[in-house]
Coordinates of C-alpha atoms in Angstrom, one line a residue:
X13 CA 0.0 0.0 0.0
X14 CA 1.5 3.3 -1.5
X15 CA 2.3 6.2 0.8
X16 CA 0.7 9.3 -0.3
X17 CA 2.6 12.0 -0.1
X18 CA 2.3 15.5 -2.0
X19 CA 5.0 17.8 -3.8
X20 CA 3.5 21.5 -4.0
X21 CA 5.2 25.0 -4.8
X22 CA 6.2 27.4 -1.9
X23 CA 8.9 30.1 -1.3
X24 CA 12.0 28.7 0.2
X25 CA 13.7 30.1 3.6
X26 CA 17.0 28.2 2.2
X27 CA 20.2 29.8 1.0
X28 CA 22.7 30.7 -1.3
X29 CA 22.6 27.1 -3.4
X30 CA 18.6 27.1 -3.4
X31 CA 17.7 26.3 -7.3
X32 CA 14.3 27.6 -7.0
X33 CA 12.6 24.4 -7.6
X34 CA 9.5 23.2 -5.7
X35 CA 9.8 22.5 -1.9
X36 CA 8.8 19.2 -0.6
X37 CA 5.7 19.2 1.2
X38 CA 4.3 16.3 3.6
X39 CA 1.0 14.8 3.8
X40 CA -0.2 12.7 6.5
X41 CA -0.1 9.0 4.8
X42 CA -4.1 8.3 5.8
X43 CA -3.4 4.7 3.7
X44 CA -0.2 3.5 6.0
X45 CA -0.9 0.7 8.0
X46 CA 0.5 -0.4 11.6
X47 CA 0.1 -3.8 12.6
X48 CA 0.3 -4.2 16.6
X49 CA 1.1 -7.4 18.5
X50 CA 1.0 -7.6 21.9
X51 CA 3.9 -6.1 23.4
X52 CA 6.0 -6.8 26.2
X53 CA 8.2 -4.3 28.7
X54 CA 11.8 -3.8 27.1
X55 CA 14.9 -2.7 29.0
X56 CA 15.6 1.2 28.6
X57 CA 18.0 2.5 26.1
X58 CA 21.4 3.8 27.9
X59 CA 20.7 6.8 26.2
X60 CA 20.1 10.3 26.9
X61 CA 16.2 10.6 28.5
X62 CA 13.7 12.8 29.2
X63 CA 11.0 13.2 31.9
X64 CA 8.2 11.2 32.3
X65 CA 5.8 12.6 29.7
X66 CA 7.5 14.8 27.8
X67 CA 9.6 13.8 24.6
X68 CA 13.3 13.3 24.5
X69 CA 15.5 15.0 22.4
X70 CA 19.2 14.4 21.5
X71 CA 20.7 15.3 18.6
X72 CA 21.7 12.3 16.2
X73 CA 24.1 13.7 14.1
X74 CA 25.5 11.0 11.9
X75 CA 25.2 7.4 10.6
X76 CA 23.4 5.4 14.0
X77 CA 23.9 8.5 15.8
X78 CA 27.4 9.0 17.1
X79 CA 30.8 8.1 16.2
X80 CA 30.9 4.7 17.3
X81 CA 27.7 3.7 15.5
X82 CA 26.0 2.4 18.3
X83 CA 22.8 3.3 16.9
X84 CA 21.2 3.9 20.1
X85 CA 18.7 6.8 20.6
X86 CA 16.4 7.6 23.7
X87 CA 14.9 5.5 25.4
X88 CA 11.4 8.2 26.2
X89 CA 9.2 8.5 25.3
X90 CA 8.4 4.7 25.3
X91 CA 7.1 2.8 21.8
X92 CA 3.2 2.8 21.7
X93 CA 1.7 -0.4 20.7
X94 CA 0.8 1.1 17.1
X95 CA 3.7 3.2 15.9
X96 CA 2.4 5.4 13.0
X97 CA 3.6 6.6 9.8
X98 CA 2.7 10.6 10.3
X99 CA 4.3 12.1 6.9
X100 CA 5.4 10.9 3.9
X101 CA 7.4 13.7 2.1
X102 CA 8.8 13.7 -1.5
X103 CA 11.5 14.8 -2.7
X104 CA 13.5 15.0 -6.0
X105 CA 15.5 11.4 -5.7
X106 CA 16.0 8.5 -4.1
X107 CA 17.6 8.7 -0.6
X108 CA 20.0 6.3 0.1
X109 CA 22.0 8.3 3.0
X110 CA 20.2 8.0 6.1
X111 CA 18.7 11.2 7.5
X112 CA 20.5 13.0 10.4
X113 CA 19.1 15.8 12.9
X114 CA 20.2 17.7 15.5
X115 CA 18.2 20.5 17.3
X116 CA 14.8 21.2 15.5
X117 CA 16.5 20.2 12.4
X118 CA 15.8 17.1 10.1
X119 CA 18.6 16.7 7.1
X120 CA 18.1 14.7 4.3
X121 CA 20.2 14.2 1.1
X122 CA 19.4 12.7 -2.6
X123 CA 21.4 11.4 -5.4
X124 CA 20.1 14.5 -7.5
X125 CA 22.8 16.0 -5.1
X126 CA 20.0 18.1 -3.3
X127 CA 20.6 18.5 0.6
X128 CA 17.2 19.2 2.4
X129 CA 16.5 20.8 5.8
X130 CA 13.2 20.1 7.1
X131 CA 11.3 20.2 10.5
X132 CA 9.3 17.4 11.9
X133 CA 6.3 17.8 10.0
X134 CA 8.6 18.0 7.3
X135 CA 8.2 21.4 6.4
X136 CA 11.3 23.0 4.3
X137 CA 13.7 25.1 6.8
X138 CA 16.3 25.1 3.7
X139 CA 17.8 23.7 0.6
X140 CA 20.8 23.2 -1.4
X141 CA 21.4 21.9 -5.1
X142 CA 25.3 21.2 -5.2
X143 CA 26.0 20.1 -8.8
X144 CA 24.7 17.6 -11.3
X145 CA 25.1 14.1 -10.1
X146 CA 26.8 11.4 -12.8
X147 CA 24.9 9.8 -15.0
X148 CA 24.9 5.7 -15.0
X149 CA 26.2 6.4 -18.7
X150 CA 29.1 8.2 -17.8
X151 CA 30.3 5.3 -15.1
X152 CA 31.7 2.0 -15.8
X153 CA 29.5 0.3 -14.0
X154 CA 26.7 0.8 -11.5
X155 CA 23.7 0.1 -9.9
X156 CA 22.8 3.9 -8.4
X157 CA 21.6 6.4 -11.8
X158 CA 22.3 9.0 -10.9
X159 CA 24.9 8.9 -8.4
X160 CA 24.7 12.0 -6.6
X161 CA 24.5 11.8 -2.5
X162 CA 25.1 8.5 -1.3
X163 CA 27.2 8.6 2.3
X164 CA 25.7 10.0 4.7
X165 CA 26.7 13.3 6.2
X166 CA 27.3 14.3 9.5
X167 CA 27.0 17.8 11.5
X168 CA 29.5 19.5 13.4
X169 CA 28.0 21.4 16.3
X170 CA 31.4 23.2 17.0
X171 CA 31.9 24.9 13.4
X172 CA 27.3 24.8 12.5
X173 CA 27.9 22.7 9.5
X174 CA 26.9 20.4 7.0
X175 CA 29.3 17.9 5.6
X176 CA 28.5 16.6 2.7
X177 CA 30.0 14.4 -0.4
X178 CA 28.9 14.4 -3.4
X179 CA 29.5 12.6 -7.1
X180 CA 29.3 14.6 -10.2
X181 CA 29.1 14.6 -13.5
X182 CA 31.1 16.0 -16.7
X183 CA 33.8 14.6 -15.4
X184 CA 32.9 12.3 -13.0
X185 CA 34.8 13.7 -9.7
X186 CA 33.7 13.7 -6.3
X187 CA 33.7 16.7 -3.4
X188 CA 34.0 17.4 -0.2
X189 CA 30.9 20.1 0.8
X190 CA 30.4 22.3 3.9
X191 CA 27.2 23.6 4.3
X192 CA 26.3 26.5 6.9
X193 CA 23.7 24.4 9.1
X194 CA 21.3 27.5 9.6
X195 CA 21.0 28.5 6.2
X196 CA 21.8 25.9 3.4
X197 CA 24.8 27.6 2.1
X198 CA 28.1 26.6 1.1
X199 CA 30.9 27.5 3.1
X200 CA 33.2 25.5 0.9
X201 CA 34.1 22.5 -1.7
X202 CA 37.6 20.6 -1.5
X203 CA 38.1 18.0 -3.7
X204 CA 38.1 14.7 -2.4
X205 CA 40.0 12.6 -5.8
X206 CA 43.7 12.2 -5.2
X207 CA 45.9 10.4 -7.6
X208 CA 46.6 6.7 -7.4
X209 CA 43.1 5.2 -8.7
X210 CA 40.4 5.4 -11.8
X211 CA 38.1 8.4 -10.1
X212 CA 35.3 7.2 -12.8
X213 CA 35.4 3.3 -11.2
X214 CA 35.3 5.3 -7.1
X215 CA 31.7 5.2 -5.4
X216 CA 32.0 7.3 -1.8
X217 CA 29.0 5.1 -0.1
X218 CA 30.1 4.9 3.4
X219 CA 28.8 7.3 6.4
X220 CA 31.7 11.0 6.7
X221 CA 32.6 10.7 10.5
X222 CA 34.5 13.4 12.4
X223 CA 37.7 12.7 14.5
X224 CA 40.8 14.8 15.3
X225 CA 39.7 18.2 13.5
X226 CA 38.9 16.3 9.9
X227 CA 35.8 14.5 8.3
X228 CA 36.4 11.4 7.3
X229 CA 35.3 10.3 4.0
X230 CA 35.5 6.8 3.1
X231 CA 35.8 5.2 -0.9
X232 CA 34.7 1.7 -2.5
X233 CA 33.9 0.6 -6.2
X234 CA 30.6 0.7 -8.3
X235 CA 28.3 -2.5 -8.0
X236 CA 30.2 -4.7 -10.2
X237 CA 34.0 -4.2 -9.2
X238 CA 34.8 -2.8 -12.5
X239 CA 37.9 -0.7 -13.0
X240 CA 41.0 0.3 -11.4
X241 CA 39.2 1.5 -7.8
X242 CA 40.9 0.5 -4.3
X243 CA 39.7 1.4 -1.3
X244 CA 40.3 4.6 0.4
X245 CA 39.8 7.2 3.7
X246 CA 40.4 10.9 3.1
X247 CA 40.3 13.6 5.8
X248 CA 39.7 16.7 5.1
X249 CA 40.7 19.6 7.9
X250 CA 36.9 21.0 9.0
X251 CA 37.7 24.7 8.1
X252 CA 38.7 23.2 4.3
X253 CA 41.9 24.3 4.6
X254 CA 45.3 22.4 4.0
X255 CA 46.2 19.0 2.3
X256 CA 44.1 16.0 2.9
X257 CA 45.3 13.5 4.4
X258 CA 44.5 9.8 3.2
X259 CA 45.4 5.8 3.6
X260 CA 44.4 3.5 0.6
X261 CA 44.8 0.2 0.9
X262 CA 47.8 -1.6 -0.7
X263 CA 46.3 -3.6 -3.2
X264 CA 46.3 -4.4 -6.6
X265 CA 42.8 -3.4 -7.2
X266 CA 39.8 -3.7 -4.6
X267 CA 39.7 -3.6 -1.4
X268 CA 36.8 -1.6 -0.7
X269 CA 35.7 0.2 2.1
X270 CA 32.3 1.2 0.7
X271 CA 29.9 -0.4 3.7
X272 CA 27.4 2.1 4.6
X273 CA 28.1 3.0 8.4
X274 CA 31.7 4.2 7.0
X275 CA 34.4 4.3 9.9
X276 CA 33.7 3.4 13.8
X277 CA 36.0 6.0 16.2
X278 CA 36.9 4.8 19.6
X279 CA 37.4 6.9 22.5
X280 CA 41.2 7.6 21.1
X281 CA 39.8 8.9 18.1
X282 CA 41.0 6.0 16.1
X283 CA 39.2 5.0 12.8
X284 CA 38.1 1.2 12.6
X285 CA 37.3 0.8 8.7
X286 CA 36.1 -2.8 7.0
X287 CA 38.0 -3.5 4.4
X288 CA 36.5 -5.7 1.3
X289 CA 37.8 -8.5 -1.0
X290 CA 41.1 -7.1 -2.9
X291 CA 42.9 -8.7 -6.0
X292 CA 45.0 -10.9 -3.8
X293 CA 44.3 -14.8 -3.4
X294 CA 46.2 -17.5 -2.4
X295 CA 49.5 -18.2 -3.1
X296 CA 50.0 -13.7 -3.3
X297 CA 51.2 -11.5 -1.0
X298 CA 48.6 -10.2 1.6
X299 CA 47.6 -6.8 0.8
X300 CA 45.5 -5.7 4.4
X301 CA 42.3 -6.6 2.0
X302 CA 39.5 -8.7 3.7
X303 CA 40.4 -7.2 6.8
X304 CA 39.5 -4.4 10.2
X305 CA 42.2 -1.8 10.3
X306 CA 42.7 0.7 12.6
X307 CA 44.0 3.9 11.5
X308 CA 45.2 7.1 13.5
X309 CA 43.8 10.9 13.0
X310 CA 46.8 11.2 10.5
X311 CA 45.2 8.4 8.6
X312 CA 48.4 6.3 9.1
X313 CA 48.0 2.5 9.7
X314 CA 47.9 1.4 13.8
X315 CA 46.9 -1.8 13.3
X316 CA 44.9 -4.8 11.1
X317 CA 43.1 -7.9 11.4
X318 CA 42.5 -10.3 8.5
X319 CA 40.7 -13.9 9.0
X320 CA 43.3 -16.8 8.3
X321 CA 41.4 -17.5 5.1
X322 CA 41.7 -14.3 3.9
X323 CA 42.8 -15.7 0.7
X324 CA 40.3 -17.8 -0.3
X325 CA 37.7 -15.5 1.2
X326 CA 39.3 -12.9 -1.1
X327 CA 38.6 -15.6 -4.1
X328 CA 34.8 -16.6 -3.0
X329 CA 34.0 -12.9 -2.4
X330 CA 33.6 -13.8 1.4
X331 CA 35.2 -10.7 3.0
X332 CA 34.2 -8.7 6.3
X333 CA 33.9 -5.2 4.3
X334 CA 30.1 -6.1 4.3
X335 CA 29.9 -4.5 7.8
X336 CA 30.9 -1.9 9.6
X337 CA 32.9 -2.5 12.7
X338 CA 30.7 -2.8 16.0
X339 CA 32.8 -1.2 18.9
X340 CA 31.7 -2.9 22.1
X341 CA 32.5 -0.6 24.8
X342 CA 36.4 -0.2 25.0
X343 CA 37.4 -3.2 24.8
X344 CA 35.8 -5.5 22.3
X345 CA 35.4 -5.3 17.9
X346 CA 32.8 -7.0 16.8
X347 CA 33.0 -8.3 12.6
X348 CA 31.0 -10.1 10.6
X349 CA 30.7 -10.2 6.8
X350 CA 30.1 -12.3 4.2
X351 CA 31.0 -15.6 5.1
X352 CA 29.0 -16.3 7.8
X353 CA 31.4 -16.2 10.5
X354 CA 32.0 -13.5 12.9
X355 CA 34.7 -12.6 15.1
X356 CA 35.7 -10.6 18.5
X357 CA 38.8 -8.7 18.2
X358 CA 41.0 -6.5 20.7
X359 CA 40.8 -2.7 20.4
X360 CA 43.8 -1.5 19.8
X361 CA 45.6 -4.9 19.5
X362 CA 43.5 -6.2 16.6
X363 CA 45.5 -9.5 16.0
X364 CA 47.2 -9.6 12.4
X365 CA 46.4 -12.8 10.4
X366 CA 44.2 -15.0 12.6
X367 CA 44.6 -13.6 16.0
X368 CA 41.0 -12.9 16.8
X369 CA 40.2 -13.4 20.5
X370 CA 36.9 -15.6 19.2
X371 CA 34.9 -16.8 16.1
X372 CA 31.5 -18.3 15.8
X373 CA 29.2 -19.6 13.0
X374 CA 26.3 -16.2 13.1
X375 CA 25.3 -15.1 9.6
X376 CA 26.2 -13.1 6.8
X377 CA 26.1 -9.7 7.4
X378 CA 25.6 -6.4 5.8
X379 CA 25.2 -2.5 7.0
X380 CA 25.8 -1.1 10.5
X381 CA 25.0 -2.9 14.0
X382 CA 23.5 -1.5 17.3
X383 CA 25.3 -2.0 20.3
X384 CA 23.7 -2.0 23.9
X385 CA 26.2 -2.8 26.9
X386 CA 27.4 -6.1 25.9
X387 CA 25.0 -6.5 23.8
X388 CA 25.4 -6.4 19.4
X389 CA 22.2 -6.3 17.1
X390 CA 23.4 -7.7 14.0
X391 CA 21.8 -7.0 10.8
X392 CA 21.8 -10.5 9.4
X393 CA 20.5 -11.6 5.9
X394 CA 18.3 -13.8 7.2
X395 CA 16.8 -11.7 10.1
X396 CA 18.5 -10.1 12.2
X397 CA 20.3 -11.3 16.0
X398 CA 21.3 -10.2 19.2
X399 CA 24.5 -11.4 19.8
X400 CA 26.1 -10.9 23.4
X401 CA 29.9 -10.8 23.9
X402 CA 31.2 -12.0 27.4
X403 CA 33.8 -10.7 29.6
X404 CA 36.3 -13.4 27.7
X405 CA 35.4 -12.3 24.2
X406 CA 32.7 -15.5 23.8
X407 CA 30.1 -15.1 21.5
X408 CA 26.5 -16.4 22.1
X409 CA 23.2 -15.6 20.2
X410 CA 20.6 -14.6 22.8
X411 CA 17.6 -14.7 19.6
X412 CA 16.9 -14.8 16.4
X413 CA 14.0 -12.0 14.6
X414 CA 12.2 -13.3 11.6
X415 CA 13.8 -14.1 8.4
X416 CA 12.3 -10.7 6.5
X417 CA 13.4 -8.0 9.1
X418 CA 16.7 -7.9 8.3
X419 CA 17.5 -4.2 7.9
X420 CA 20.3 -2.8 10.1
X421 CA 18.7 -1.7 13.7
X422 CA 19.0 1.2 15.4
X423 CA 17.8 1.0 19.1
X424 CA 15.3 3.5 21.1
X425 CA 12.2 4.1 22.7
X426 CA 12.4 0.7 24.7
X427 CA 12.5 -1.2 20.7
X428 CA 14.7 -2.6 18.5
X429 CA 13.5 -1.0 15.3
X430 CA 14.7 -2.8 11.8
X431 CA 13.6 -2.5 8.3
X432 CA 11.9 -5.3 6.1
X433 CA 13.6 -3.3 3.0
X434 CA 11.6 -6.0 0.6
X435 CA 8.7 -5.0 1.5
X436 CA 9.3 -1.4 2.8
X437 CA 7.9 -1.9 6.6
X438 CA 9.6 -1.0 9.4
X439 CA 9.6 -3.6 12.5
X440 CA 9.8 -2.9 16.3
X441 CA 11.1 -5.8 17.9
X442 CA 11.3 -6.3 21.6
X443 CA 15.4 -5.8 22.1
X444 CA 14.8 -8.9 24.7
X445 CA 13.2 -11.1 22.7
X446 CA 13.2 -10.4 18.9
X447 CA 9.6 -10.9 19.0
X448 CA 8.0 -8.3 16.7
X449 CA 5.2 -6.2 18.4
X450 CA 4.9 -4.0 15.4
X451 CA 5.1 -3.0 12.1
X452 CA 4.7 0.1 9.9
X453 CA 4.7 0.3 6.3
X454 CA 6.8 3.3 5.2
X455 CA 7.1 2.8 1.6
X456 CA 10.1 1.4 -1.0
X457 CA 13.4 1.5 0.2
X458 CA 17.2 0.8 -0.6
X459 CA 18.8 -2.3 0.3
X460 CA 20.8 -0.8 3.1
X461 CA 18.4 1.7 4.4
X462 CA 18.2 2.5 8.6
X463 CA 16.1 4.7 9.9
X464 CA 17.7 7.9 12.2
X465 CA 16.3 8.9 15.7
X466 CA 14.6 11.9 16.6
X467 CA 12.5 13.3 19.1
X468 CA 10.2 10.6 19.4
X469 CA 10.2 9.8 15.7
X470 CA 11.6 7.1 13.3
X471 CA 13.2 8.9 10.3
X472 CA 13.0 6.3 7.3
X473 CA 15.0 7.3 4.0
X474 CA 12.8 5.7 1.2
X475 CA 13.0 5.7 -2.9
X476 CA 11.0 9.0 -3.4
X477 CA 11.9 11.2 0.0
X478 CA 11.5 11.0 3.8
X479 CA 8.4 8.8 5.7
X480 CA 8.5 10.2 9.2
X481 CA 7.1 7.7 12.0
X482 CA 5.9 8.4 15.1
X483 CA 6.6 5.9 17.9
X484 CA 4.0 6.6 20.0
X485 CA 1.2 6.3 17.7

C-alpha cells in the first residue's frame, strides 16, 4: 500500500545554493498501515532521557547516531503499541544516506545531489542543489543512476555545519561540501579525488565521521567491481583548509571500504574501517584486504586484522567489508561479513592474520549494527540477531528475529526498530526477545536503508523522499 505524499510549490527560507525548484511538502499518509502485536516491557536504552511525559531530544548527528555507531537513541518516550507513519514527504530522488538531525532540524540528502533541511512535520527550513550528479552512462559500472549523495553526512555542532560528499558529473569527480547548518549555504568545496586510482570506477558510499579536527570520507567501487578503484579514507581539515590527508589500501585493485556506516571512532579517536575483498588470493602477497584496520587521525596504519582465510575468502568474495565494525564498549570489535562467521577482536591490538580473541558460526552480514552494553544487534541476511559478547570475548546468540526484518537496527524508545527493505515496513522488535510487536509500512526502500532517531520519531529514508514515523502512535 503506497504512501501518499504530496510535492506543492512554496517560497524557500533556504540559502545561497537554493535552485528555486518546488519545496517538498508532507502529507499525512491516511493509507499507512501499523500492525500491533502484543507487546512486552523492554529494558531502557542507555541513552540520553527525558521526563516522564515529555519527549526526548538528542541530537543524532551522523550514521546510527554518534561516532561509534551504536545506533542507540532515547529510550522516552516509550514505543506505543501502534507506531504510525505521520508524513510521507517527497522529494527529488532517491535517498539512500540515512537522514541526520540535531536540534529542530531534520537533514536529508538525494542522489540528484539536493541536501534538504526540514522540521518534523517535514516542512522546508532550507535547501541546497550542489551540482549535477553522474549519470549511469558516464560510469563503468553501476547500480545507483544518478549517483549524486550516497554517504551520509554528518553535523559539526562546533563549526554549525553540514558535511556533505557528493558525485558529479562532466567529469565524474567527487567533493567534499560544507554547508552553513542554519541556512543551506556553502561555506566550501575541497576535492576529495587524489591520484593513485580510476576516479570514474570510485563510489563514496560509506557514512563521513569526524575525529581529530577532519571529516572522514571513506571510498569503495561501483556494484560490479569494475575498474582500477581501491579502497580509500580521506580527511579533510573542517575549516577546508590544508592537504588531505588519506590511507588506501595496498592492493592491486579492490579492497573496498564502501559499507554504509563508513568508519567506527573509539574513544582515542582511532578509525576502525572494514576492508572488502582485494585482487590478492592465495598463493599472493597479503595486501590488508578482507580485513579491520585501525587507523590514526593522521590516517596512518595502527593496526589490522585479517581472518586466516583471507585468501580464499578474497577468491569466493567472502570478505568482512560487508559491515561496519561494532565497537563494544572499549574493549571489544565485533565483525562479521560475508561468510557467515563472525569474530571478537581487541581494540587496539586487533590481532594480524588469525589472531581474533573468538569466532562463531552467526550469519552473513551487511550494514551497521546497534550495540547496547554487551549486547550487538546484528543485521543479518536472514533476520537479524542479538549477539552478546562475554567478559572473555565469547560469542552467544541470545535470539533470532524473523527471516524478513533484516534491515540494520538502530535501538530507542524501549524497541529494537529494523527494516523489512523488501517489502518497505519498518519492525519494532522487543530488544529482549526479537519478537516483533509491530510493524509500519513506510514505503520502498534501498537495500541498506536505517532509519535515524529523533525526538520521538523514526526517520526512514525511502526511494521518493523522507516517511516520518511516530513511535508513539
Amino acid at each position: 500500500m503506497a504512501l501518499a505524499a504530496a510535492l506543492a510549490a512554496c517560497s524557500s527560507s533556504g540559502g545561497a545554493g537554493d535552485d528555486g525548484a518546488a519545496a517538498p511538502v508532507p502529507s499525512a499518509p491516511a493509507s499507512a498501515t501499523s500492525v500491533a502485536r502484543s507487546a512486552a516491557p523492554a529494558p531502557s536504552s542507555p541513552r540520553a532521557t527525558a521526563a516522564a511525559g515529555r519527549t526526548a531530544v538528542a541530537d543524532w548527528p551522523t550514521y546510527h547516531g554518534d561516532p561509534q555507531r551504536t545506533g542507540v537513541g532515547p529510550a522516552t518516550p516509550r514505543a506505543g503499541a501502534h507506531p504510525r507513519a505521520v508524513h510521507a514527504v517527497r522529494l527529488d530522488g532517491q535517498v539512500y544516506a540515512s537522514p541526520i538531525a540535531f536540534g529542530a532540524t531534520i537533514v536529508v540528502a538525494t542522489e540528484a545531489n539536493r541536501v534538504y533541511a526540514l522540521d518534523s512535520d517535514g516542512r522546508q527550513q532550507w535547501r541546497a542543489r550542489l551540482g549535477r550528479p553522474a549519470s549511469r552512462g558516464e560510469l563503468p559500472c553501476g547500480n545507483i543512476d544518478p549517483l549524486g549523495i550516497t554517504g551520509t553526512p554528518v553535523y559539526d555542532a562546533a563549526t554549525s555545519a553540514v558535511l556533505v560528499a557528493v558525485e558529479l558529473g562532466s567529469p565524474v569527480r567527487h567533493e567534499l561540501v560544507s554547508l552553513d547548518a542554519a541556512t543551506g549555504r556553502v561555506r566550501w568545496r575541497h576535492t576529495l579525488d587524489l591520484p593513485g586510482v580510476e576516479t570514474r570506477a570510485m563510489q563514496q558510499r560509506g557514512a563521513l565521521t569526524l575525529s581529530g579536527g577532519r571529516v572522514w570520507v571513506p571510498f569503495g567501487g561501483l556494484a560490479g567491481d569494475c575498474g582500477g578503484y581501491k579502497g580509500r579514507v580521506v580527511g579533510i581539515r573542517l575549516d577546508g583548509t590544508g592537504a588531505p590527508v588519506s590511507y588506501t589500501v595496498p592492493t592491486g585493485r579492490e579492497g573496498g571500504i564502501w559499507t554504509p556506516p563508513g568508519p567506527s571512532v573509539d574513544a582515542a579517536g582511532h578509525l576502525y574501517v572494514a576492508v572488502g575483498n582485494g585482487e590478492s588470493g592465495r598463493g599472493d602477497a597479503y595486501d590488508f584486504s578482507d580485513s579491520v584496520l585501525e587507523l590514526d587521525t593522521s590516517a596512518r596504519l595502527l593496526d589490522s586484522y585479517s581472518p586466516s582465510t583471507w585468501a580464499s575468502d578474497n577468491a569466493a568474495d567472502l570478505d568482512l567489508g560487508s559491515q561496519g565494525p561494532a565497537l563494544v564498549g572499549t574493549r571489544w570489535v565485533f565483525s562479521a561479513g560475508k561468510s557467515g562467521t563472525a569474530y571478537v577482536l581487541r581494540q587496539g591490538r586487533l590481532g594480524g592474520i588469525g589472531g581474533e580473541v573468538s569466532h562463531a558460526s552467526v550469519c552473513r552480514s551487511f550494514g551497521g549494527t546497534a550495540v547496547v552494553g554487551s549486547v550487538v544487534y546484528v543485521p543479518c541476511t536472514d533476520g537479524v540477531r542479538a549477539v552478546a559478547i562475554s567478559p572473555t570475548g565469547r560469542m552467544a546468540v541470545r535470539w533470532h528475529a524473523e527471516e524478513s526484518v533484516s534491515g540494520s537496527p538502530v535501538v530507542a524508545y524501549g524497541r529494537v526498530w529494523s527494516l523489512d527493505t523488501d517489502a518497505g515496513l519498518l519492525h519494532a522488535l522487543d530488544p529482549a526477545t526479537g519478537r516483533t510487536t509491530a510493524s509500519v509500512r513506510v514505503g520502498d526502500v534501498t537495500r541498506f536503508a536505517t532509519p535515524a532517531v529523533h525526538a520521538g520519531l523514526l526517520l526512514v529514508p525511502t526511494t521518493t523522499g523522507l516517511t516520518v514515523v511516530s513511535a508513539t502512535g
